[in-house]
Amino acid sequence: MPQTILIVDDEKRLVSLVQSYLMQEGYRVVTAYNGKDALPIAQKEKPDLIILDIMMPEMNGYDFMRTHRAEADTPIIMLTAKVEDDDKVIGLELGADDYVTKPFKPRELMARVRNVLRRTGKTEAKAKTLRAGEITVNRDSREVLVVDRSIDLTPSEFDLLTALMATPGRVFSRLDLLDVIQGVRYEGYERTIDTHVKNLRAKIEDDPRKPRYIETVYGVGYRLNKG
């Protein structure tokens, strides 16, 4: 069974981005947008780790930790826009295991997630193989098969395909996908995603002009059809 991670943050766009990265890593993800709503979710889901914003409406991260820590010792990574040392100390004293200051690179957060799970004795779960229709991706060997034919992809094409296959049906904006392959979100470069998608379609689609797998969501971005 994949490990469950609870994301608690009132920034819905940030929650969506972090969720896509975690799912790509093979985790099961549940979400809440304030501490008050997160409490019953944490009680029901019993997550293996919580990614927790500090400044939220209804109930902030500090109050959530005070209440949750009375019931469970779930590892917690704080997300905070505050940079004062005292704020970080308060969170750590309340039971947080680590903190990440906003803005942050998603890949940095993924590394913190792995480190906290390892440090707290959790076994990291990650699906090695992804499948969609006639496409099979092996994360460890970075091998891609279409039917039984091996396909050579560039690192960017592989990361793009893996992200889409990890969350089939999910619509990714061009900025989201640029972040996946480069770790940054530069609006001036977001159209480079179209070139990567065009090249990827040419390698995995029977007819790139009528794609079976990588669908365009006009005005938004792309999503994977399981085929």
mmCIF file with all atom_site columns, C-alpha atoms in Angstrom:
data_model
loop_
_atom_site.group_PDB
_atom_site.id
_atom_site.type_symbol
_atom_site.label_atom_id
_atom_site.label_alt_id
_atom_site.label_comp_id
_atom_site.label_asym_id
_atom_site.label_entity_id
_atom_site.label_seq_id
_atom_site.pdbx_PDB_ins_code
_atom_site.Cartn_x
_atom_site.Cartn_y
_atom_site.Cartn_z
_atom_site.occupancy
_atom_site.B_iso_or_equiv
_atom_site.pdbx_formal_charge
_atom_site.auth_seq_id
_atom_site.auth_comp_id
_atom_site.auth_asym_id
_atom_site.auth_atom_id
_atom_site.pdbx_PDB_model_num
ATOM 1   C CA . MET A 1 1   ? 0.000   0.000  0.000   1.00 0.00 ? 1   MET A CA 1
ATOM 2   C CA . PRO A 1 2   ? 1.353   3.469  -0.840  1.00 0.00 ? 2   PRO A CA 1
ATOM 3   C CA . GLN A 1 3   ? 2.032   5.843  2.006   1.00 0.00 ? 3   GLN A CA 1
ATOM 4   C CA . THR A 1 4   ? -0.505  8.596  2.634   1.00 0.00 ? 4   THR A CA 1
ATOM 5   C CA . ILE A 1 5   ? 0.491   12.249 2.899   1.00 0.00 ? 5   ILE A CA 1
ATOM 6   C CA . LEU A 1 6   ? -1.871  14.987 4.053   1.00 0.00 ? 6   LEU A CA 1
ATOM 7   C CA . ILE A 1 7   ? -1.325  18.485 2.612   1.00 0.00 ? 7   ILE A CA 1
ATOM 8   C CA . VAL A 1 8   ? -2.848  21.352 4.604   1.00 0.00 ? 8   VAL A CA 1
ATOM 9   C CA . ASP A 1 9   ? -2.600  24.795 2.988   1.00 0.00 ? 9   ASP A CA 1
ATOM 10  C CA . ASP A 1 10  ? -5.080  27.508 2.011   1.00 0.00 ? 10  ASP A CA 1
ATOM 11  C CA . GLU A 1 11  ? -3.274  28.183 -1.296  1.00 0.00 ? 11  GLU A CA 1
ATOM 12  C CA . LYS A 1 12  ? -5.150  25.834 -3.627  1.00 0.00 ? 12  LYS A CA 1
ATOM 13  C CA . ARG A 1 13  ? -2.715  26.240 -6.506  1.00 0.00 ? 13  ARG A CA 1
ATOM 14  C CA . LEU A 1 14  ? 0.192   25.302 -4.260  1.00 0.00 ? 14  LEU A CA 1
ATOM 15  C CA . VAL A 1 15  ? -1.721  22.295 -2.912  1.00 0.00 ? 15  VAL A CA 1
ATOM 16  C CA . SER A 1 16  ? -2.410  21.155 -6.470  1.00 0.00 ? 16  SER A CA 1
ATOM 17  C CA . LEU A 1 17  ? 1.244   21.458 -7.483  1.00 0.00 ? 17  LEU A CA 1
ATOM 18  C CA . VAL A 1 18  ? 2.615   19.658 -4.412  1.00 0.00 ? 18  VAL A CA 1
ATOM 19  C CA . GLN A 1 19  ? -0.040  16.957 -4.804  1.00 0.00 ? 19  GLN A CA 1
ATOM 20  C CA . SER A 1 20  ? 1.054   16.272 -8.387  1.00 0.00 ? 20  SER A CA 1
ATOM 21  C CA . TYR A 1 21  ? 4.696   15.916 -7.324  1.00 0.00 ? 21  TYR A CA 1
ATOM 22  C CA . LEU A 1 22  ? 3.836   13.565 -4.461  1.00 0.00 ? 22  LEU A CA 1
ATOM 23  C CA . MET A 1 23  ? 1.611   11.400 -6.655  1.00 0.00 ? 23  MET A CA 1
ATOM 24  C CA . GLN A 1 24  ? 4.389   11.237 -9.215  1.00 0.00 ? 24  GLN A CA 1
ATOM 25  C CA . GLU A 1 25  ? 6.599   9.856  -6.436  1.00 0.00 ? 25  GLU A CA 1
ATOM 26  C CA . GLY A 1 26  ? 4.030   7.146  -5.716  1.00 0.00 ? 26  GLY A CA 1
ATOM 27  C CA . TYR A 1 27  ? 2.378   8.555  -2.597  1.00 0.00 ? 27  TYR A CA 1
ATOM 28  C CA . ARG A 1 28  ? -1.344  8.654  -1.880  1.00 0.00 ? 28  ARG A CA 1
ATOM 29  C CA . VAL A 1 29  ? -2.406  12.242 -1.167  1.00 0.00 ? 29  VAL A CA 1
ATOM 30  C CA . VAL A 1 30  ? -5.294  13.774 0.783   1.00 0.00 ? 30  VAL A CA 1
ATOM 31  C CA . THR A 1 31  ? -5.806  17.523 1.181   1.00 0.00 ? 31  THR A CA 1
ATOM 32  C CA . ALA A 1 32  ? -7.368  20.208 3.364   1.00 0.00 ? 32  ALA A CA 1
ATOM 33  C CA . TYR A 1 33  ? -7.336  23.992 3.147   1.00 0.00 ? 33  TYR A CA 1
ATOM 34  C CA . ASN A 1 34  ? -7.283  24.882 6.854   1.00 0.00 ? 34  ASN A CA 1
ATOM 35  C CA . GLY A 1 35  ? -6.376  23.275 10.156  1.00 0.00 ? 35  GLY A CA 1
ATOM 36  C CA . LYS A 1 36  ? -9.972  22.854 11.315  1.00 0.00 ? 36  LYS A CA 1
ATOM 37  C CA . ASP A 1 37  ? -10.941 20.761 8.289   1.00 0.00 ? 37  ASP A CA 1
ATOM 38  C CA . ALA A 1 38  ? -7.660  18.862 8.461   1.00 0.00 ? 38  ALA A CA 1
ATOM 39  C CA . LEU A 1 39  ? -8.243  17.461 11.954  1.00 0.00 ? 39  LEU A CA 1
ATOM 40  C CA . PRO A 1 40  ? -11.036 14.991 11.073  1.00 0.00 ? 40  PRO A CA 1
ATOM 41  C CA . ILE A 1 41  ? -9.207  14.062 7.857   1.00 0.00 ? 41  ILE A CA 1
ATOM 42  C CA . ALA A 1 42  ? -6.072  13.254 9.848   1.00 0.00 ? 42  ALA A CA 1
ATOM 43  C CA . GLN A 1 43  ? -8.114  11.192 12.319  1.00 0.00 ? 43  GLN A CA 1
ATOM 44  C CA . LYS A 1 44  ? -9.753  9.208  9.529   1.00 0.00 ? 44  LYS A CA 1
ATOM 45  C CA . GLU A 1 45  ? -6.840  8.789  7.111   1.00 0.00 ? 45  GLU A CA 1
ATOM 46  C CA . LYS A 1 46  ? -4.014  8.388  9.647   1.00 0.00 ? 46  LYS A CA 1
ATOM 47  C CA . PRO A 1 47  ? -1.423  9.837  7.242   1.00 0.00 ? 47  PRO A CA 1
ATOM 48  C CA . ASP A 1 48  ? 2.216   8.812  7.316   1.00 0.00 ? 48  ASP A CA 1
ATOM 49  C CA . LEU A 1 49  ? 3.275   12.453 7.041   1.00 0.00 ? 49  LEU A CA 1
ATOM 50  C CA . ILE A 1 50  ? 1.626   15.901 7.097   1.00 0.00 ? 50  ILE A CA 1
ATOM 51  C CA . ILE A 1 51  ? 2.773   18.909 5.054   1.00 0.00 ? 51  ILE A CA 1
ATOM 52  C CA . LEU A 1 52  ? 1.368   21.834 7.015   1.00 0.00 ? 52  LEU A CA 1
ATOM 53  C CA . ASP A 1 53  ? 1.100   25.547 6.280   1.00 0.00 ? 53  ASP A CA 1
ATOM 54  C CA . ILE A 1 54  ? 1.324   27.858 9.296   1.00 0.00 ? 54  ILE A CA 1
ATOM 55  C CA . MET A 1 55  ? -0.732  30.912 8.295   1.00 0.00 ? 55  MET A CA 1
ATOM 56  C CA . MET A 1 56  ? -4.281  29.710 7.476   1.00 0.00 ? 56  MET A CA 1
ATOM 57  C CA . PRO A 1 57  ? -7.867  30.800 8.198   1.00 0.00 ? 57  PRO A CA 1
ATOM 58  C CA . GLU A 1 58  ? -10.167 28.911 10.597  1.00 0.00 ? 58  GLU A CA 1
ATOM 59  C CA . MET A 1 59  ? -7.267  27.236 12.418  1.00 0.00 ? 59  MET A CA 1
ATOM 60  C CA . ASN A 1 60  ? -3.596  27.986 11.845  1.00 0.00 ? 60  ASN A CA 1
ATOM 61  C CA . GLY A 1 61  ? -0.820  25.427 11.709  1.00 0.00 ? 61  GLY A CA 1
ATOM 62  C CA . TYR A 1 62  ? 0.329   25.983 15.269  1.00 0.00 ? 62  TYR A CA 1
ATOM 63  C CA . ASP A 1 63  ? -3.145  25.292 16.691  1.00 0.00 ? 63  ASP A CA 1
ATOM 64  C CA . PHE A 1 64  ? -3.496  22.262 14.438  1.00 0.00 ? 64  PHE A CA 1
ATOM 65  C CA . MET A 1 65  ? -0.230  20.834 15.769  1.00 0.00 ? 65  MET A CA 1
ATOM 66  C CA . ARG A 1 66  ? -1.254  21.431 19.394  1.00 0.00 ? 66  ARG A CA 1
ATOM 67  C CA . THR A 1 67  ? -4.517  19.539 18.867  1.00 0.00 ? 67  THR A CA 1
ATOM 68  C CA . HIS A 1 68  ? -3.192  16.795 16.591  1.00 0.00 ? 68  HIS A CA 1
ATOM 69  C CA . ARG A 1 69  ? -0.153  16.064 18.734  1.00 0.00 ? 69  ARG A CA 1
ATOM 70  C CA . ALA A 1 70  ? -2.474  15.130 21.625  1.00 0.00 ? 70  ALA A CA 1
ATOM 71  C CA . GLU A 1 71  ? -3.770  12.264 19.468  1.00 0.00 ? 71  GLU A CA 1
ATOM 72  C CA . ALA A 1 72  ? -0.928  11.155 17.195  1.00 0.00 ? 72  ALA A CA 1
ATOM 73  C CA . ASP A 1 73  ? 2.791   11.559 16.542  1.00 0.00 ? 73  ASP A CA 1
ATOM 74  C CA . THR A 1 74  ? 2.561   11.912 12.764  1.00 0.00 ? 74  THR A CA 1
ATOM 75  C CA . PRO A 1 75  ? 5.711   13.447 11.219  1.00 0.00 ? 75  PRO A CA 1
ATOM 76  C CA . ILE A 1 76  ? 5.068   17.050 10.152  1.00 0.00 ? 76  ILE A CA 1
ATOM 77  C CA . ILE A 1 77  ? 6.843   19.342 7.695   1.00 0.00 ? 77  ILE A CA 1
ATOM 78  C CA . MET A 1 78  ? 5.912   23.004 8.161   1.00 0.00 ? 78  MET A CA 1
ATOM 79  C CA . LEU A 1 79  ? 5.423   25.330 5.209   1.00 0.00 ? 79  LEU A CA 1
ATOM 80  C CA . THR A 1 80  ? 5.886   28.914 6.274   1.00 0.00 ? 80  THR A CA 1
ATOM 81  C CA . ALA A 1 81  ? 6.266   32.304 4.627   1.00 0.00 ? 81  ALA A CA 1
ATOM 82  C CA . LYS A 1 82  ? 7.691   33.598 7.898   1.00 0.00 ? 82  LYS A CA 1
ATOM 83  C CA . VAL A 1 83  ? 11.452  33.813 8.148   1.00 0.00 ? 83  VAL A CA 1
ATOM 84  C CA . GLU A 1 84  ? 11.882  34.776 11.782  1.00 0.00 ? 84  GLU A CA 1
ATOM 85  C CA . ASP A 1 85  ? 13.804  32.154 13.757  1.00 0.00 ? 85  ASP A CA 1
ATOM 86  C CA . ASP A 1 86  ? 11.323  32.395 16.649  1.00 0.00 ? 86  ASP A CA 1
ATOM 87  C CA . ASP A 1 87  ? 8.478   31.231 14.395  1.00 0.00 ? 87  ASP A CA 1
ATOM 88  C CA . LYS A 1 88  ? 10.455  28.202 13.275  1.00 0.00 ? 88  LYS A CA 1
ATOM 89  C CA . VAL A 1 89  ? 11.412  27.398 16.858  1.00 0.00 ? 89  VAL A CA 1
ATOM 90  C CA . ILE A 1 90  ? 7.766   27.538 17.955  1.00 0.00 ? 90  ILE A CA 1
ATOM 91  C CA . GLY A 1 91  ? 6.817   25.059 15.238  1.00 0.00 ? 91  GLY A CA 1
ATOM 92  C CA . LEU A 1 92  ? 9.654   22.703 16.090  1.00 0.00 ? 92  LEU A CA 1
ATOM 93  C CA . GLU A 1 93  ? 8.824   22.879 19.793  1.00 0.00 ? 93  GLU A CA 1
ATOM 94  C CA . LEU A 1 94  ? 5.205   21.999 18.991  1.00 0.00 ? 94  LEU A CA 1
ATOM 95  C CA . GLY A 1 95  ? 6.383   18.845 17.273  1.00 0.00 ? 95  GLY A CA 1
ATOM 96  C CA . ALA A 1 96  ? 7.241   19.681 13.666  1.00 0.00 ? 96  ALA A CA 1
ATOM 97  C CA . ASP A 1 97  ? 10.013  17.511 12.237  1.00 0.00 ? 97  ASP A CA 1
ATOM 98  C CA . ASP A 1 98  ? 11.220  19.933 9.570   1.00 0.00 ? 98  ASP A CA 1
ATOM 99  C CA . TYR A 1 99  ? 10.263  23.185 7.867   1.00 0.00 ? 99  TYR A CA 1
ATOM 100 C CA . VAL A 1 100 ? 10.414  24.680 4.374   1.00 0.00 ? 100 VAL A CA 1
ATOM 101 C CA . THR A 1 101 ? 10.213  28.430 3.818   1.00 0.00 ? 101 THR A CA 1
ATOM 102 C CA . LYS A 1 102 ? 8.032   29.758 0.991   1.00 0.00 ? 102 LYS A CA 1
ATOM 103 C CA . PRO A 1 103 ? 8.696   30.209 -1.841  1.00 0.00 ? 103 PRO A CA 1
ATOM 104 C CA . PHE A 1 104 ? 10.366  26.841 -2.342  1.00 0.00 ? 104 PHE A CA 1
ATOM 105 C CA . LYS A 1 105 ? 11.242  24.488 -5.171  1.00 0.00 ? 105 LYS A CA 1
ATOM 106 C CA . PRO A 1 106 ? 8.998   21.396 -5.200  1.00 0.00 ? 106 PRO A CA 1
ATOM 107 C CA . ARG A 1 107 ? 12.009  19.136 -5.659  1.00 0.00 ? 107 ARG A CA 1
ATOM 108 C CA . GLU A 1 108 ? 13.455  20.479 -2.417  1.00 0.00 ? 108 GLU A CA 1
ATOM 109 C CA . LEU A 1 109 ? 10.203  19.635 -0.645  1.00 0.00 ? 109 LEU A CA 1
ATOM 110 C CA . MET A 1 110 ? 10.245  16.101 -2.116  1.00 0.00 ? 110 MET A CA 1
ATOM 111 C CA . ALA A 1 111 ? 13.751  15.618 -0.728  1.00 0.00 ? 111 ALA A CA 1
ATOM 112 C CA . ARG A 1 112 ? 12.576  16.818 2.703   1.00 0.00 ? 112 ARG A CA 1
ATOM 113 C CA . VAL A 1 113 ? 9.637   14.385 2.554   1.00 0.00 ? 113 VAL A CA 1
ATOM 114 C CA . ARG A 1 114 ? 11.941  11.460 1.823   1.00 0.00 ? 114 ARG A CA 1
ATOM 115 C CA . ASN A 1 115 ? 14.379  12.489 4.539   1.00 0.00 ? 115 ASN A CA 1
ATOM 116 C CA . VAL A 1 116 ? 11.693  12.890 7.214   1.00 0.00 ? 116 VAL A CA 1
ATOM 117 C CA . LEU A 1 117 ? 10.101  9.541  6.357   1.00 0.00 ? 117 LEU A CA 1
ATOM 118 C CA . ARG A 1 118 ? 13.496  7.875  6.445   1.00 0.00 ? 118 ARG A CA 1
ATOM 119 C CA . ARG A 1 119 ? 14.458  9.575  9.708   1.00 0.00 ? 119 ARG A CA 1
ATOM 120 C CA . THR A 1 120 ? 11.196  8.638  11.400  1.00 0.00 ? 120 THR A CA 1
ATOM 121 C CA . GLY A 1 121 ? 11.524  5.018  10.360  1.00 0.00 ? 121 GLY A CA 1
ATOM 122 C CA . LYS A 1 122 ? 8.890   5.029  7.646   1.00 0.00 ? 122 LYS A CA 1
ATOM 123 C CA . THR A 1 123 ? 9.453   2.908  4.580   1.00 0.00 ? 123 THR A CA 1
ATOM 124 C CA . GLU A 1 124 ? 9.221   4.994  1.463   1.00 0.00 ? 124 GLU A CA 1
ATOM 125 C CA . ALA A 1 125 ? 6.763   3.739  -1.135  1.00 0.00 ? 125 ALA A CA 1
ATOM 126 C CA . LYS A 1 126 ? 7.180   4.479  -4.796  1.00 0.00 ? 126 LYS A CA 1
ATOM 127 C CA . ALA A 1 127 ? 5.651   2.662  -7.730  1.00 0.00 ? 127 ALA A CA 1
ATOM 128 C CA . LYS A 1 128 ? 8.498   1.532  -9.970  1.00 0.00 ? 128 LYS A CA 1
ATOM 129 C CA . THR A 1 129 ? 6.321   0.838  -12.990 1.00 0.00 ? 129 THR A CA 1
ATOM 130 C CA . LEU A 1 130 ? 3.653   3.006  -14.596 1.00 0.00 ? 130 LEU A CA 1
ATOM 131 C CA . ARG A 1 131 ? 1.267   1.799  -17.293 1.00 0.00 ? 131 ARG A CA 1
ATOM 132 C CA . ALA A 1 132 ? -1.206  3.497  -19.610 1.00 0.00 ? 132 ALA A CA 1
ATOM 133 C CA . GLY A 1 133 ? -2.706  1.549  -22.490 1.00 0.00 ? 133 GLY A CA 1
ATOM 134 C CA . GLU A 1 134 ? 0.232   0.077  -24.410 1.00 0.00 ? 134 GLU A CA 1
ATOM 135 C CA . ILE A 1 135 ? 2.829   2.296  -22.713 1.00 0.00 ? 135 ILE A CA 1
ATOM 136 C CA . THR A 1 136 ? 4.983   0.992  -19.842 1.00 0.00 ? 136 THR A CA 1
ATOM 137 C CA . VAL A 1 137 ? 7.478   3.152  -17.946 1.00 0.00 ? 137 VAL A CA 1
ATOM 138 C CA . ASN A 1 138 ? 10.079  1.761  -15.532 1.00 0.00 ? 138 ASN A CA 1
ATOM 139 C CA . ARG A 1 139 ? 11.293  4.511  -13.224 1.00 0.00 ? 139 ARG A CA 1
ATOM 140 C CA . ASP A 1 140 ? 14.396  2.684  -12.023 1.00 0.00 ? 140 ASP A CA 1
ATOM 141 C CA . SER A 1 141 ? 15.804  1.787  -15.440 1.00 0.00 ? 141 SER A CA 1
ATOM 142 C CA . ARG A 1 142 ? 14.170  4.815  -17.128 1.00 0.00 ? 142 ARG A CA 1
ATOM 143 C CA . GLU A 1 143 ? 12.993  2.434  -19.839 1.00 0.00 ? 143 GLU A CA 1
ATOM 144 C CA . VAL A 1 144 ? 9.905   3.219  -21.896 1.00 0.00 ? 144 VAL A CA 1
ATOM 145 C CA . LEU A 1 145 ? 8.086   0.573  -23.929 1.00 0.00 ? 145 LEU A CA 1
ATOM 146 C CA . VAL A 1 146 ? 5.271   1.080  -26.399 1.00 0.00 ? 146 VAL A CA 1
ATOM 147 C CA . VAL A 1 147 ? 3.822   -2.410 -26.864 1.00 0.00 ? 147 VAL A CA 1
ATOM 148 C CA . ASP A 1 148 ? 7.184   -4.271 -26.874 1.00 0.00 ? 148 ASP A CA 1
ATOM 149 C CA . ARG A 1 149 ? 9.191   -1.555 -28.608 1.00 0.00 ? 149 ARG A CA 1
ATOM 150 C CA . SER A 1 150 ? 11.793  0.360  -26.602 1.00 0.00 ? 150 SER A CA 1
ATOM 151 C CA . ILE A 1 151 ? 11.530  4.137  -26.984 1.00 0.00 ? 151 ILE A CA 1
ATOM 152 C CA . ASP A 1 152 ? 14.449  6.520  -26.465 1.00 0.00 ? 152 ASP A CA 1
ATOM 153 C CA . LEU A 1 153 ? 13.409  9.679  -24.637 1.00 0.00 ? 153 LEU A CA 1
ATOM 154 C CA . THR A 1 154 ? 15.384  12.715 -23.536 1.00 0.00 ? 154 THR A CA 1
ATOM 155 C CA . PRO A 1 155 ? 15.480  13.353 -19.764 1.00 0.00 ? 155 PRO A CA 1
ATOM 156 C CA . SER A 1 156 ? 12.893  16.131 -20.135 1.00 0.00 ? 156 SER A CA 1
ATOM 157 C CA . GLU A 1 157 ? 10.588  13.936 -22.222 1.00 0.00 ? 157 GLU A CA 1
ATOM 158 C CA . PHE A 1 158 ? 10.887  11.113 -19.685 1.00 0.00 ? 158 PHE A CA 1
ATOM 159 C CA . ASP A 1 159 ? 10.070  13.403 -16.738 1.00 0.00 ? 159 ASP A CA 1
ATOM 160 C CA . LEU A 1 160 ? 7.150   14.898 -18.656 1.00 0.00 ? 160 LEU A CA 1
ATOM 161 C CA . LEU A 1 161 ? 5.704   11.489 -19.536 1.00 0.00 ? 161 LEU A CA 1
ATOM 162 C CA . THR A 1 162 ? 6.206   10.171 -15.991 1.00 0.00 ? 162 THR A CA 1
ATOM 163 C CA . ALA A 1 163 ? 4.389   13.146 -14.463 1.00 0.00 ? 163 ALA A CA 1
ATOM 164 C CA . LEU A 1 164 ? 1.425   12.725 -16.806 1.00 0.00 ? 164 LEU A CA 1
ATOM 165 C CA . MET A 1 165 ? 1.256   8.939  -16.335 1.00 0.00 ? 165 MET A CA 1
ATOM 166 C CA . ALA A 1 166 ? 1.446   9.193  -12.537 1.00 0.00 ? 166 ALA A CA 1
ATOM 167 C CA . THR A 1 167 ? -1.789  11.216 -12.468 1.00 0.00 ? 167 THR A CA 1
ATOM 168 C CA . PRO A 1 168 ? -3.859  10.194 -15.518 1.00 0.00 ? 168 PRO A CA 1
ATOM 169 C CA . GLY A 1 169 ? -6.746  12.505 -16.283 1.00 0.00 ? 169 GLY A CA 1
ATOM 170 C CA . ARG A 1 170 ? -5.220  15.361 -14.317 1.00 0.00 ? 170 ARG A CA 1
ATOM 171 C CA . VAL A 1 171 ? -4.809  18.577 -16.285 1.00 0.00 ? 171 VAL A CA 1
ATOM 172 C CA . PHE A 1 172 ? -1.353  20.150 -16.027 1.00 0.00 ? 172 PHE A CA 1
ATOM 173 C CA . SER A 1 173 ? -0.769  23.743 -17.040 1.00 0.00 ? 173 SER A CA 1
ATOM 174 C CA . ARG A 1 174 ? 2.333   24.485 -19.082 1.00 0.00 ? 174 ARG A CA 1
ATOM 175 C CA . LEU A 1 175 ? 3.857   26.160 -16.025 1.00 0.00 ? 175 LEU A CA 1
ATOM 176 C CA . ASP A 1 176 ? 3.191   23.042 -13.940 1.00 0.00 ? 176 ASP A CA 1
ATOM 177 C CA . LEU A 1 177 ? 4.962   20.860 -16.505 1.00 0.00 ? 177 LEU A CA 1
ATOM 178 C CA . LEU A 1 178 ? 7.836   23.305 -16.838 1.00 0.00 ? 178 LEU A CA 1
ATOM 179 C CA . ASP A 1 179 ? 8.270   23.045 -13.078 1.00 0.00 ? 179 ASP A CA 1
ATOM 180 C CA . VAL A 1 180 ? 8.280   19.234 -13.351 1.00 0.00 ? 180 VAL A CA 1
ATOM 181 C CA . ILE A 1 181 ? 11.090  19.086 -15.889 1.00 0.00 ? 181 ILE A CA 1
ATOM 182 C CA . GLN A 1 182 ? 13.161  22.100 -14.772 1.00 0.00 ? 182 GLN A CA 1
ATOM 183 C CA . GLY A 1 183 ? 12.197  22.745 -11.157 1.00 0.00 ? 183 GLY A CA 1
ATOM 184 C CA . VAL A 1 184 ? 11.268  26.342 -11.965 1.00 0.00 ? 184 VAL A CA 1
ATOM 185 C CA . ARG A 1 185 ? 8.218   28.225 -13.256 1.00 0.00 ? 185 ARG A CA 1
ATOM 186 C CA . TYR A 1 186 ? 9.406   30.890 -15.704 1.00 0.00 ? 186 TYR A CA 1
ATOM 187 C CA . GLU A 1 187 ? 6.447   32.178 -17.682 1.00 0.00 ? 187 GLU A CA 1
ATOM 188 C CA . GLY A 1 188 ? 8.670   33.289 -20.540 1.00 0.00 ? 188 GLY A CA 1
ATOM 189 C CA . TYR A 1 189 ? 9.663   29.678 -21.183 1.00 0.00 ? 189 TYR A CA 1
ATOM 190 C CA . GLU A 1 190 ? 6.332   27.907 -20.756 1.00 0.00 ? 190 GLU A CA 1
ATOM 191 C CA . ARG A 1 191 ? 5.823   27.470 -24.524 1.00 0.00 ? 191 ARG A CA 1
ATOM 192 C CA . THR A 1 192 ? 8.869   25.209 -24.615 1.00 0.00 ? 192 THR A CA 1
ATOM 193 C CA . ILE A 1 193 ? 6.527   22.589 -23.150 1.00 0.00 ? 193 ILE A CA 1
ATOM 194 C CA . ASP A 1 194 ? 4.659   22.534 -26.474 1.00 0.00 ? 194 ASP A CA 1
ATOM 195 C CA . THR A 1 195 ? 7.884   21.517 -28.224 1.00 0.00 ? 195 THR A CA 1
ATOM 196 C CA . HIS A 1 196 ? 8.564   18.748 -25.701 1.00 0.00 ? 196 HIS A CA 1
ATOM 197 C CA . VAL A 1 197 ? 4.990   17.473 -26.075 1.00 0.00 ? 197 VAL A CA 1
ATOM 198 C CA . LYS A 1 198 ? 5.246   17.536 -29.870 1.00 0.00 ? 198 LYS A CA 1
ATOM 199 C CA . ASN A 1 199 ? 8.475   15.517 -29.763 1.00 0.00 ? 199 ASN A CA 1
ATOM 200 C CA . LEU A 1 200 ? 7.073   13.100 -27.188 1.00 0.00 ? 200 LEU A CA 1
ATOM 201 C CA . ARG A 1 201 ? 3.929   12.502 -29.229 1.00 0.00 ? 201 ARG A CA 1
ATOM 202 C CA . ALA A 1 202 ? 6.062   11.733 -32.273 1.00 0.00 ? 202 ALA A CA 1
ATOM 203 C CA . LYS A 1 203 ? 7.738   8.945  -30.300 1.00 0.00 ? 203 LYS A CA 1
ATOM 204 C CA . ILE A 1 204 ? 4.799   7.325  -28.472 1.00 0.00 ? 204 ILE A CA 1
ATOM 205 C CA . GLU A 1 205 ? 1.676   8.050  -30.530 1.00 0.00 ? 205 GLU A CA 1
ATOM 206 C CA . ASP A 1 206 ? 0.525   6.049  -33.565 1.00 0.00 ? 206 ASP A CA 1
ATOM 207 C CA . ASP A 1 207 ? -0.681  9.291  -35.128 1.00 0.00 ? 207 ASP A CA 1
ATOM 208 C CA . PRO A 1 208 ? 0.790   12.396 -33.427 1.00 0.00 ? 208 PRO A CA 1
ATOM 209 C CA . ARG A 1 209 ? -1.791  14.569 -35.219 1.00 0.00 ? 209 ARG A CA 1
ATOM 210 C CA . LYS A 1 210 ? -4.574  12.633 -33.489 1.00 0.00 ? 210 LYS A CA 1
ATOM 211 C CA . PRO A 1 211 ? -2.969  11.758 -30.128 1.00 0.00 ? 211 PRO A CA 1
ATOM 212 C CA . ARG A 1 212 ? -4.370  8.830  -28.203 1.00 0.00 ? 212 ARG A CA 1
ATOM 213 C CA . TYR A 1 213 ? -2.482  9.450  -24.971 1.00 0.00 ? 213 TYR A CA 1
ATOM 214 C CA . ILE A 1 214 ? -1.354  13.056 -24.494 1.00 0.00 ? 214 ILE A CA 1
ATOM 215 C CA . GLU A 1 215 ? -4.416  15.237 -24.906 1.00 0.00 ? 215 GLU A CA 1
ATOM 216 C CA . THR A 1 216 ? -4.447  19.008 -25.280 1.00 0.00 ? 216 THR A CA 1
ATOM 217 C CA . VAL A 1 217 ? -6.806  20.850 -22.962 1.00 0.00 ? 217 VAL A CA 1
ATOM 218 C CA . TYR A 1 218 ? -7.228  24.072 -24.898 1.00 0.00 ? 218 TYR A CA 1
ATOM 219 C CA . GLY A 1 219 ? -6.457  27.213 -22.965 1.00 0.00 ? 219 GLY A CA 1
ATOM 220 C CA . VAL A 1 220 ? -5.064  25.211 -20.042 1.00 0.00 ? 220 VAL A CA 1
ATOM 221 C CA . GLY A 1 221 ? -2.410  22.602 -20.848 1.00 0.00 ? 221 GLY A CA 1
ATOM 222 C CA . TYR A 1 222 ? -2.201  18.830 -21.182 1.00 0.00 ? 222 TYR A CA 1
ATOM 223 C CA . ARG A 1 223 ? -3.437  15.610 -19.601 1.00 0.00 ? 223 ARG A CA 1
ATOM 224 C CA . LEU A 1 224 ? -2.895  11.896 -20.072 1.00 0.00 ? 224 LEU A CA 1
ATOM 225 C CA . ASN A 1 225 ? -5.636  9.658  -21.397 1.00 0.00 ? 225 ASN A CA 1
ATOM 226 C CA . LYS A 1 226 ? -5.103  6.085  -20.214 1.00 0.00 ? 226 LYS A CA 1
ATOM 227 C CA . GLY A 1 227 ? -5.845  4.966  -23.742 1.00 0.00 ? 227 GLY A CA 1
#
